[in-house]
CSV table of C-alpha atoms in Angstrom, one decimal:
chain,number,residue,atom,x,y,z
A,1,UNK,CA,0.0,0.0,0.0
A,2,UNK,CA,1.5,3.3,-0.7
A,3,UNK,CA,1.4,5.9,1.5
A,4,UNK,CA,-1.0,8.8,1.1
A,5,UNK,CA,-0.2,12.1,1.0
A,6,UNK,CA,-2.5,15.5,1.4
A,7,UNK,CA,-1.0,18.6,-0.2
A,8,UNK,CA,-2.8,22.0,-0.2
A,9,UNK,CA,-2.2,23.4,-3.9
A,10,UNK,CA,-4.4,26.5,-4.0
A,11,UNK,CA,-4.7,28.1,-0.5
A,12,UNK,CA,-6.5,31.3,-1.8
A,13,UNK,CA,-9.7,30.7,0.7
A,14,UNK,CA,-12.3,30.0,-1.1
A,15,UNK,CA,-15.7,31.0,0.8
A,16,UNK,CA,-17.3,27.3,-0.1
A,17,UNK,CA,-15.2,25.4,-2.7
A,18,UNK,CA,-17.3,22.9,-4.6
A,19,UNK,CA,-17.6,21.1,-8.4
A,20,UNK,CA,-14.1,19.5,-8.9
A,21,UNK,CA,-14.2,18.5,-12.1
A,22,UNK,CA,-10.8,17.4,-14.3
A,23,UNK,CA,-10.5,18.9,-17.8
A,24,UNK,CA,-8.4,16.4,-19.5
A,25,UNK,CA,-8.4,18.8,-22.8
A,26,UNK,CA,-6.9,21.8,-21.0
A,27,UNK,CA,-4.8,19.4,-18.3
A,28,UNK,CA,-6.5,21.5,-15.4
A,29,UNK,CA,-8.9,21.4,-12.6
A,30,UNK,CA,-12.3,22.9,-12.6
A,31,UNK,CA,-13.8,23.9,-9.9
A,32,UNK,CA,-16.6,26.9,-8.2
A,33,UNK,CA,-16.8,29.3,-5.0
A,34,UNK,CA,-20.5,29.6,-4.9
A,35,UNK,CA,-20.8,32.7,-2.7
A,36,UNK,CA,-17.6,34.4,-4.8
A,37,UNK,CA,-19.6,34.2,-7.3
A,38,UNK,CA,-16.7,32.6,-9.3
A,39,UNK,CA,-16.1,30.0,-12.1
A,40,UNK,CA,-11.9,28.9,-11.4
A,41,UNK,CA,-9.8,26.5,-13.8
A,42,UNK,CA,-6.2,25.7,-11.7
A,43,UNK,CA,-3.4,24.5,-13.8
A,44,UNK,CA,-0.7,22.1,-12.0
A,45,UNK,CA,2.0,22.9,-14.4
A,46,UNK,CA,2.0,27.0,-14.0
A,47,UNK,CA,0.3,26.7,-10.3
A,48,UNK,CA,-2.0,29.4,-11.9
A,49,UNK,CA,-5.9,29.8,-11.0
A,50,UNK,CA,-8.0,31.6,-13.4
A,51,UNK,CA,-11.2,32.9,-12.6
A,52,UNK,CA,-14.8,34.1,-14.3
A,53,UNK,CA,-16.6,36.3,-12.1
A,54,UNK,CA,-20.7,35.8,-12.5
A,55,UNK,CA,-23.7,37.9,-11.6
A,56,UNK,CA,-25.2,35.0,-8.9
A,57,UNK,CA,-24.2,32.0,-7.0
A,58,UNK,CA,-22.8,29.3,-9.1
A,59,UNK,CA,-22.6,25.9,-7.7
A,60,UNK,CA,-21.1,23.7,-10.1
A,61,UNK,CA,-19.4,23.5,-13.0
A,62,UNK,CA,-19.2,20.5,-16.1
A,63,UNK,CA,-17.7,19.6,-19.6
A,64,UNK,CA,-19.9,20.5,-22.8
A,65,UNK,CA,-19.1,18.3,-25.8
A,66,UNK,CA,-19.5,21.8,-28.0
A,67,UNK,CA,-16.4,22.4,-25.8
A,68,UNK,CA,-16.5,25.1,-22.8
A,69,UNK,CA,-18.8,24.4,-20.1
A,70,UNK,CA,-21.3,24.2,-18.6
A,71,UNK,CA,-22.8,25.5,-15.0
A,72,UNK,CA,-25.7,25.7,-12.6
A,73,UNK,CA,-25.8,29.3,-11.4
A,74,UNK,CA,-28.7,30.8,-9.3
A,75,UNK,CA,-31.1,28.8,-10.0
A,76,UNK,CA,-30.6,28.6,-13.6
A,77,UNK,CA,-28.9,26.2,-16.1
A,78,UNK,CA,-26.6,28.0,-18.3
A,79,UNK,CA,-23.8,28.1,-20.6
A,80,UNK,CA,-20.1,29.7,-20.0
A,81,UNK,CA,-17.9,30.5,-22.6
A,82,UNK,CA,-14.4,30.6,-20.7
A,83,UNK,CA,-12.2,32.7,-23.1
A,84,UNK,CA,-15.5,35.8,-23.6
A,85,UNK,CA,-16.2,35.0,-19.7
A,86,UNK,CA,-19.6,35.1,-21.1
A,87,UNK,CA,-22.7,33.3,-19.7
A,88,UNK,CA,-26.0,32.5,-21.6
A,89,UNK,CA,-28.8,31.1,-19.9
A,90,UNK,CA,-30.0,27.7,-21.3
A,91,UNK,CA,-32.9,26.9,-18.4
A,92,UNK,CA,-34.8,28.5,-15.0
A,93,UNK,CA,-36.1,26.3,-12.9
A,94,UNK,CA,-38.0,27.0,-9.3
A,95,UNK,CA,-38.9,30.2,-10.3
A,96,UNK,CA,-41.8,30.1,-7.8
A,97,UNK,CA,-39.2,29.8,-4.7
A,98,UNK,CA,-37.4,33.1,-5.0
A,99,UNK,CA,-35.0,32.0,-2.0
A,100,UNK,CA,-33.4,28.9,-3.4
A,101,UNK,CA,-30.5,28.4,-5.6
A,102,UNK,CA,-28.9,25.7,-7.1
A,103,UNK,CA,-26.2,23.3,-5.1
A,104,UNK,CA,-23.6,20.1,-6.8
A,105,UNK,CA,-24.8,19.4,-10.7
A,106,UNK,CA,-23.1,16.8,-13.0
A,107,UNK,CA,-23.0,15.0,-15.9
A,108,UNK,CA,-24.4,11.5,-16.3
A,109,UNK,CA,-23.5,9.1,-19.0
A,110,UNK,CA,-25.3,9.5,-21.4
A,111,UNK,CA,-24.8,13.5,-21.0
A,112,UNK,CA,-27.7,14.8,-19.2
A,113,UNK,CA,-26.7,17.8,-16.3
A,114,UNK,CA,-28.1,16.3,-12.9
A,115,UNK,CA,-28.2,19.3,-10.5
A,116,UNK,CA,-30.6,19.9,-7.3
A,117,UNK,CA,-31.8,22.9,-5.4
A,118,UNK,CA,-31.5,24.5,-1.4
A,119,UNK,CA,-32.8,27.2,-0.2
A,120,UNK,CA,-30.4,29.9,0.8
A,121,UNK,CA,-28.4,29.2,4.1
A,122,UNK,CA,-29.4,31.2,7.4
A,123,UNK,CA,-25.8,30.2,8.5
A,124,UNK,CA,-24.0,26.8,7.3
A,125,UNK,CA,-26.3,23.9,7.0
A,126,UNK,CA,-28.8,26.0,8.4
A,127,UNK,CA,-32.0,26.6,6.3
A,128,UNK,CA,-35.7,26.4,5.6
A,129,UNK,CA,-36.0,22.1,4.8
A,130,UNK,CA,-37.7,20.5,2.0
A,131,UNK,CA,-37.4,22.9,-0.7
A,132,UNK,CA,-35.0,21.2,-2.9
A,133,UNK,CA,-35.5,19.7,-6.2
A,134,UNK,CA,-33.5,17.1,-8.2
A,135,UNK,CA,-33.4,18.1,-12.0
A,136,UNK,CA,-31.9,17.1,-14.9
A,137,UNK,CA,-30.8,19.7,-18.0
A,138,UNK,CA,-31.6,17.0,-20.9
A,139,UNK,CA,-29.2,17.4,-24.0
A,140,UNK,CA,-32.3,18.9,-26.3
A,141,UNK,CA,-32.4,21.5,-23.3
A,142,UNK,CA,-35.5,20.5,-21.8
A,143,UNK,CA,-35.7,20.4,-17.9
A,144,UNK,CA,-37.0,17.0,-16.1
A,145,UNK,CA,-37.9,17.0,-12.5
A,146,UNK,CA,-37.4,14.0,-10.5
A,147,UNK,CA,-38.6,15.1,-6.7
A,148,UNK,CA,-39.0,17.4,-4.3
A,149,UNK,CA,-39.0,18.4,-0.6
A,150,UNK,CA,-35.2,18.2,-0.4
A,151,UNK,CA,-33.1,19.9,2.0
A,152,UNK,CA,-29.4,20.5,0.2
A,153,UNK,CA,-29.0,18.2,-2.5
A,154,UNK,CA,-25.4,17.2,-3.0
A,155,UNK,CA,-23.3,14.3,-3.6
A,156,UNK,CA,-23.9,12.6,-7.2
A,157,UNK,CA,-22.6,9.9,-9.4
A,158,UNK,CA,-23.6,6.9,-11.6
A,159,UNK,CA,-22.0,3.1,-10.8
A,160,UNK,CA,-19.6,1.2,-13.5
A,161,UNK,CA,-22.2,0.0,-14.9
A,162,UNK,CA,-24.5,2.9,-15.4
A,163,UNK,CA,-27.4,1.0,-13.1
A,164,UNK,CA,-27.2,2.9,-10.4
A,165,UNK,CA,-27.4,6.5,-9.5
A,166,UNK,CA,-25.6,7.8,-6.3
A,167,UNK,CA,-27.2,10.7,-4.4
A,168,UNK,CA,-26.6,12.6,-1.2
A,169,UNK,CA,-29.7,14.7,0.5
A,170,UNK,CA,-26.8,16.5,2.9
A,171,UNK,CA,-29.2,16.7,6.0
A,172,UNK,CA,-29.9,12.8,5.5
A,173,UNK,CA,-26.9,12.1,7.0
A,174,UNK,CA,-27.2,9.1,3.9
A,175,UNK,CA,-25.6,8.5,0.5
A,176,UNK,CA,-28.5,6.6,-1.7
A,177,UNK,CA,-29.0,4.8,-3.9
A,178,UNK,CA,-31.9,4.6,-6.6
A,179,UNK,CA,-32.1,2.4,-10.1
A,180,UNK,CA,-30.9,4.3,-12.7
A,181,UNK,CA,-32.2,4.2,-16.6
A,182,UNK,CA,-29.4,5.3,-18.7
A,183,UNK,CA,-31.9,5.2,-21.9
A,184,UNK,CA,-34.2,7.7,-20.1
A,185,UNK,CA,-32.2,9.2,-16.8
A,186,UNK,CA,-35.6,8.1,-15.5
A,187,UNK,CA,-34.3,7.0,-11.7
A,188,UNK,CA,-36.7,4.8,-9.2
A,189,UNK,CA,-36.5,2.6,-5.9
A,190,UNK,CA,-34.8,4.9,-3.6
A,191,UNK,CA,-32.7,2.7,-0.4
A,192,UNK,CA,-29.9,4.1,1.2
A,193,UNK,CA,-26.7,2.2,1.2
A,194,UNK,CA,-24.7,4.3,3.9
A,195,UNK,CA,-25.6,6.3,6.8
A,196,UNK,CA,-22.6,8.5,8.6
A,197,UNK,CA,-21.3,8.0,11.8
A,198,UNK,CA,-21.1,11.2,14.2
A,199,UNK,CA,-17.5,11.9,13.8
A,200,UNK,CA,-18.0,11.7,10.1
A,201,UNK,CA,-20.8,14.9,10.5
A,202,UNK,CA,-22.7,15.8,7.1
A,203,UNK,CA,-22.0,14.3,3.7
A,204,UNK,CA,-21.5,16.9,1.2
A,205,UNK,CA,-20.0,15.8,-2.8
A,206,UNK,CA,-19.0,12.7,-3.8
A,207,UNK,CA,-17.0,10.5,-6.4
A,208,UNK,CA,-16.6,6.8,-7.9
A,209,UNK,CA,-13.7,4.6,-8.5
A,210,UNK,CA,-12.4,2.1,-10.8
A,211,UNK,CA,-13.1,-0.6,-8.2
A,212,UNK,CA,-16.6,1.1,-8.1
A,213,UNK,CA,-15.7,2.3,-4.7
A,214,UNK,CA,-17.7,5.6,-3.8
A,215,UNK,CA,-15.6,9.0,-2.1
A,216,UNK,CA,-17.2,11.4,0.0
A,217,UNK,CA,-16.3,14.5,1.2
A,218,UNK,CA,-17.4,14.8,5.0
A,219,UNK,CA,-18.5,18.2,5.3
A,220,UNK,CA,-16.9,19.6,9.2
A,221,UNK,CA,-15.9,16.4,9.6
A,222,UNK,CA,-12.5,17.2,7.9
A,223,UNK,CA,-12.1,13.8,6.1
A,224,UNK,CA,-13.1,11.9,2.9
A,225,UNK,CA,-13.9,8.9,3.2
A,226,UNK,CA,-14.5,5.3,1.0
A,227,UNK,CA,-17.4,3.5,0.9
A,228,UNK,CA,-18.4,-0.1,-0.8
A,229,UNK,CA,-22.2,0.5,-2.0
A,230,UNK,CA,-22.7,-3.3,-2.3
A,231,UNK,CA,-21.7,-3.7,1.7
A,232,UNK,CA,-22.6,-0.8,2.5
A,233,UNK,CA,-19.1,-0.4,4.4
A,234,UNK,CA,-16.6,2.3,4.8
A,235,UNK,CA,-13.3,0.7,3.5
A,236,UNK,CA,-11.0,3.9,4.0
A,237,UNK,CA,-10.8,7.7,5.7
A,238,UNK,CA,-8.4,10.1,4.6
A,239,UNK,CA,-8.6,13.0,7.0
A,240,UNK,CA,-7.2,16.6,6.0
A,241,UNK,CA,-5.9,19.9,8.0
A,242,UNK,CA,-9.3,21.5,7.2
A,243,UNK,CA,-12.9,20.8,9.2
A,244,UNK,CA,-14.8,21.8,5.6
A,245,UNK,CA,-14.0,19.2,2.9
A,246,UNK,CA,-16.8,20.3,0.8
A,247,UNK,CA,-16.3,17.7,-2.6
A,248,UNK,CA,-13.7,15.3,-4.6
A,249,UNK,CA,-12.7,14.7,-8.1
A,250,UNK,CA,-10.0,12.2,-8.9
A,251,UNK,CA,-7.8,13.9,-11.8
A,252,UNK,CA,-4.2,14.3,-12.9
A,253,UNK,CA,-3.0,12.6,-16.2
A,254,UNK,CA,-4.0,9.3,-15.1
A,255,UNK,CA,-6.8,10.3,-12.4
A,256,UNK,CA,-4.3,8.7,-10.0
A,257,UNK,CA,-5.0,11.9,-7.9
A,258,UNK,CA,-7.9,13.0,-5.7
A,259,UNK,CA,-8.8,16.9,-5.7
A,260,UNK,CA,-10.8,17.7,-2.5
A,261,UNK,CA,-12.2,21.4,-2.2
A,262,UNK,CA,-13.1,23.2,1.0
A,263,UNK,CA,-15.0,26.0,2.7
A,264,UNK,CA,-14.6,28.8,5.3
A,265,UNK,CA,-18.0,30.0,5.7
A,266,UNK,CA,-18.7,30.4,8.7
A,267,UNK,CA,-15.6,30.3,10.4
A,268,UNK,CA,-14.3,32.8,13.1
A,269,UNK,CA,-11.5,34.2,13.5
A,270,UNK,CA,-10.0,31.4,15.8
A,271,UNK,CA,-11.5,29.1,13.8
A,272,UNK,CA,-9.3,30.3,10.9
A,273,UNK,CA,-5.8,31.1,12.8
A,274,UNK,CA,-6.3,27.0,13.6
A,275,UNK,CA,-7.0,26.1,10.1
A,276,UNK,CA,-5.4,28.7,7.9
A,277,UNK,CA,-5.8,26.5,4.7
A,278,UNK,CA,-9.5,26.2,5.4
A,279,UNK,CA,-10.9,27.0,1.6
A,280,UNK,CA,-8.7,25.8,-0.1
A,281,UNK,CA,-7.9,23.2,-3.0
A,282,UNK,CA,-6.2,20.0,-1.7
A,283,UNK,CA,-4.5,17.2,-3.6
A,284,UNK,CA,-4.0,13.6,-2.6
A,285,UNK,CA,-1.7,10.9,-3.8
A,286,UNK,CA,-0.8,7.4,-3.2
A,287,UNK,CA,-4.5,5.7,-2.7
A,288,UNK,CA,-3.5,3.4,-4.8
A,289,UNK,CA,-6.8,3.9,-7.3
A,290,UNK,CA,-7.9,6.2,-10.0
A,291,UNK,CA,-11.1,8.0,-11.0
A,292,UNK,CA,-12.6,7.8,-14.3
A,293,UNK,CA,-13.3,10.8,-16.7
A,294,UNK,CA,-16.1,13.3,-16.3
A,295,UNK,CA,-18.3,13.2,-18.6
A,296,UNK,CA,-19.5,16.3,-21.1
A,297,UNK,CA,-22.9,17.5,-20.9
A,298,UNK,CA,-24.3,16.6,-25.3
A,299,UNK,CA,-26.4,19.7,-25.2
């Protein structure tokens, strides 16, 4: 077994880092502050972070087969055009709950945008409840609702063999798991296949292996850690300097390497001088297992 190793490699705070995402094309990583208002792309080889600024919240970020991107910003669906640092809106969606905005979004395999809906924190993971939605931005641009009456929707991903979909309702304290059509994206018979232990605190985003293996960032409860779906086990914990792992992405040239993000909302200022890193971009090596390639939104 190698031994891991956690690095901070971008330790300008981010207010809540979120939406890894590896761009293979441009060798860098993607990634969003939500209340910055800002879309970043960090490159390994210059150690340089980019940024778009945007005119609301935006919560996560994917590939677009057209090339650029795409995001989830406010509570719309829309399309960002890195070198312009133009954004056009594609969809809105709860435009009857003026407080909500959109949380984690991504692409499933046959390149439909998952994304859900929170309503506006009072104060970190504090809110009014059940007025989330999970959506999908179809590639003909139409909008399908799956449910409602959830709290923060987070944590997505899809298994190997594109049967299952992954999902974490944050206030759960559960990563699920519900059938998943990859002819339709239609998604049924919800169960949950892990429920966190105290120490572990609120699940935030998430990730799949090779082995099939699901990662998820532990939001204050400074660690990410590995589950088995079929056991419903936790196999691994990889604990960093930082209370707020917010999300992971493997990446890298060979996704060998796990990029974890982080928050410092709602920190004070003791809170900070313990955890000066707190916000920032984090990478770890030696786990000994890769990630597999985002995939690009076909709209």
């Amino acid at each position: 077994m190698s031994s891991v190793r956690v690095e901070c490699v971008v330790s300008s705070g981010f207010g809540i880092g979120e939406s890894p995402v590896w761009d293979e094309k441009e060798g860098a990583l993607l990634c969003v502050d939500i209340p910055g208002r800002r879309a970043c792309r960090w490159s390994p080889g210059s150690g340089q972070l980019q940024a778009v600024a945007l005119d609301a919240p935006v919560s996560s970020v994917a590939l677009r087969k057209s090339g650029d991107y795409v995001v989830t910003l406010g509570t719309r669906f829309a399309a960002l055009n890195w070198k312009e640092q133009q954004v056009t809106t594609i969809a809105h969606v709860d435009k009857d709950k003026p407080n909500n905005r959109f949380n984690d979004g991504k692409v499933d395999p046959a390149g439909r945008y998952f994304a859900g809906t929170m309503a506006e924190e009072i104060r970190p993971a504090v809110l009014e409840r059940n007025q989330g939605s999970l959506y999908t931005l179809c590639p003909d641009l139409s909008v399908v609702k799956h449910f409602d009456r959830v709290d923060i929707s987070n944590g997505l991903d899809w298994s190997l063999d594109h049967k299952t979909f992954f999902y974490i309702d944050s206030l759960s304290y559960s990563v699920d798991a519900f059938d998943y059509d990859i002819q339709t994206g239609k998604i049924d018979n919800r169960r949950s296949v892990y429920k966190l232990e105290k120490e572990e605190s609120i699940p935030d985003g998430m990730c799949i292996d090779t082995e099939g293996k699901l990662w998820v960032a532990c939001y204050d409860g400074g660690r990410v850690i590995r589950l088995d779906p079929e056991t419903g086990k936790r196999i691994q914990t990889v604990k960093l300097p930082v209370d707020k792992t917010t999300s992971c992405c493997f990446g890298g040239k060979d996704y060998s390497e796990m990029y974890v993000t982080s928050a410092r909302d709602g920190m004070d200022k003791e809170w900070l001088s313990r955890q000066p890193q707190a916000g920032g971009i984090f990478k770890i090596t030696g786990l000994g297992v890769k990630g597999i390639p985002p995939y690009a939104f076909a709209g």
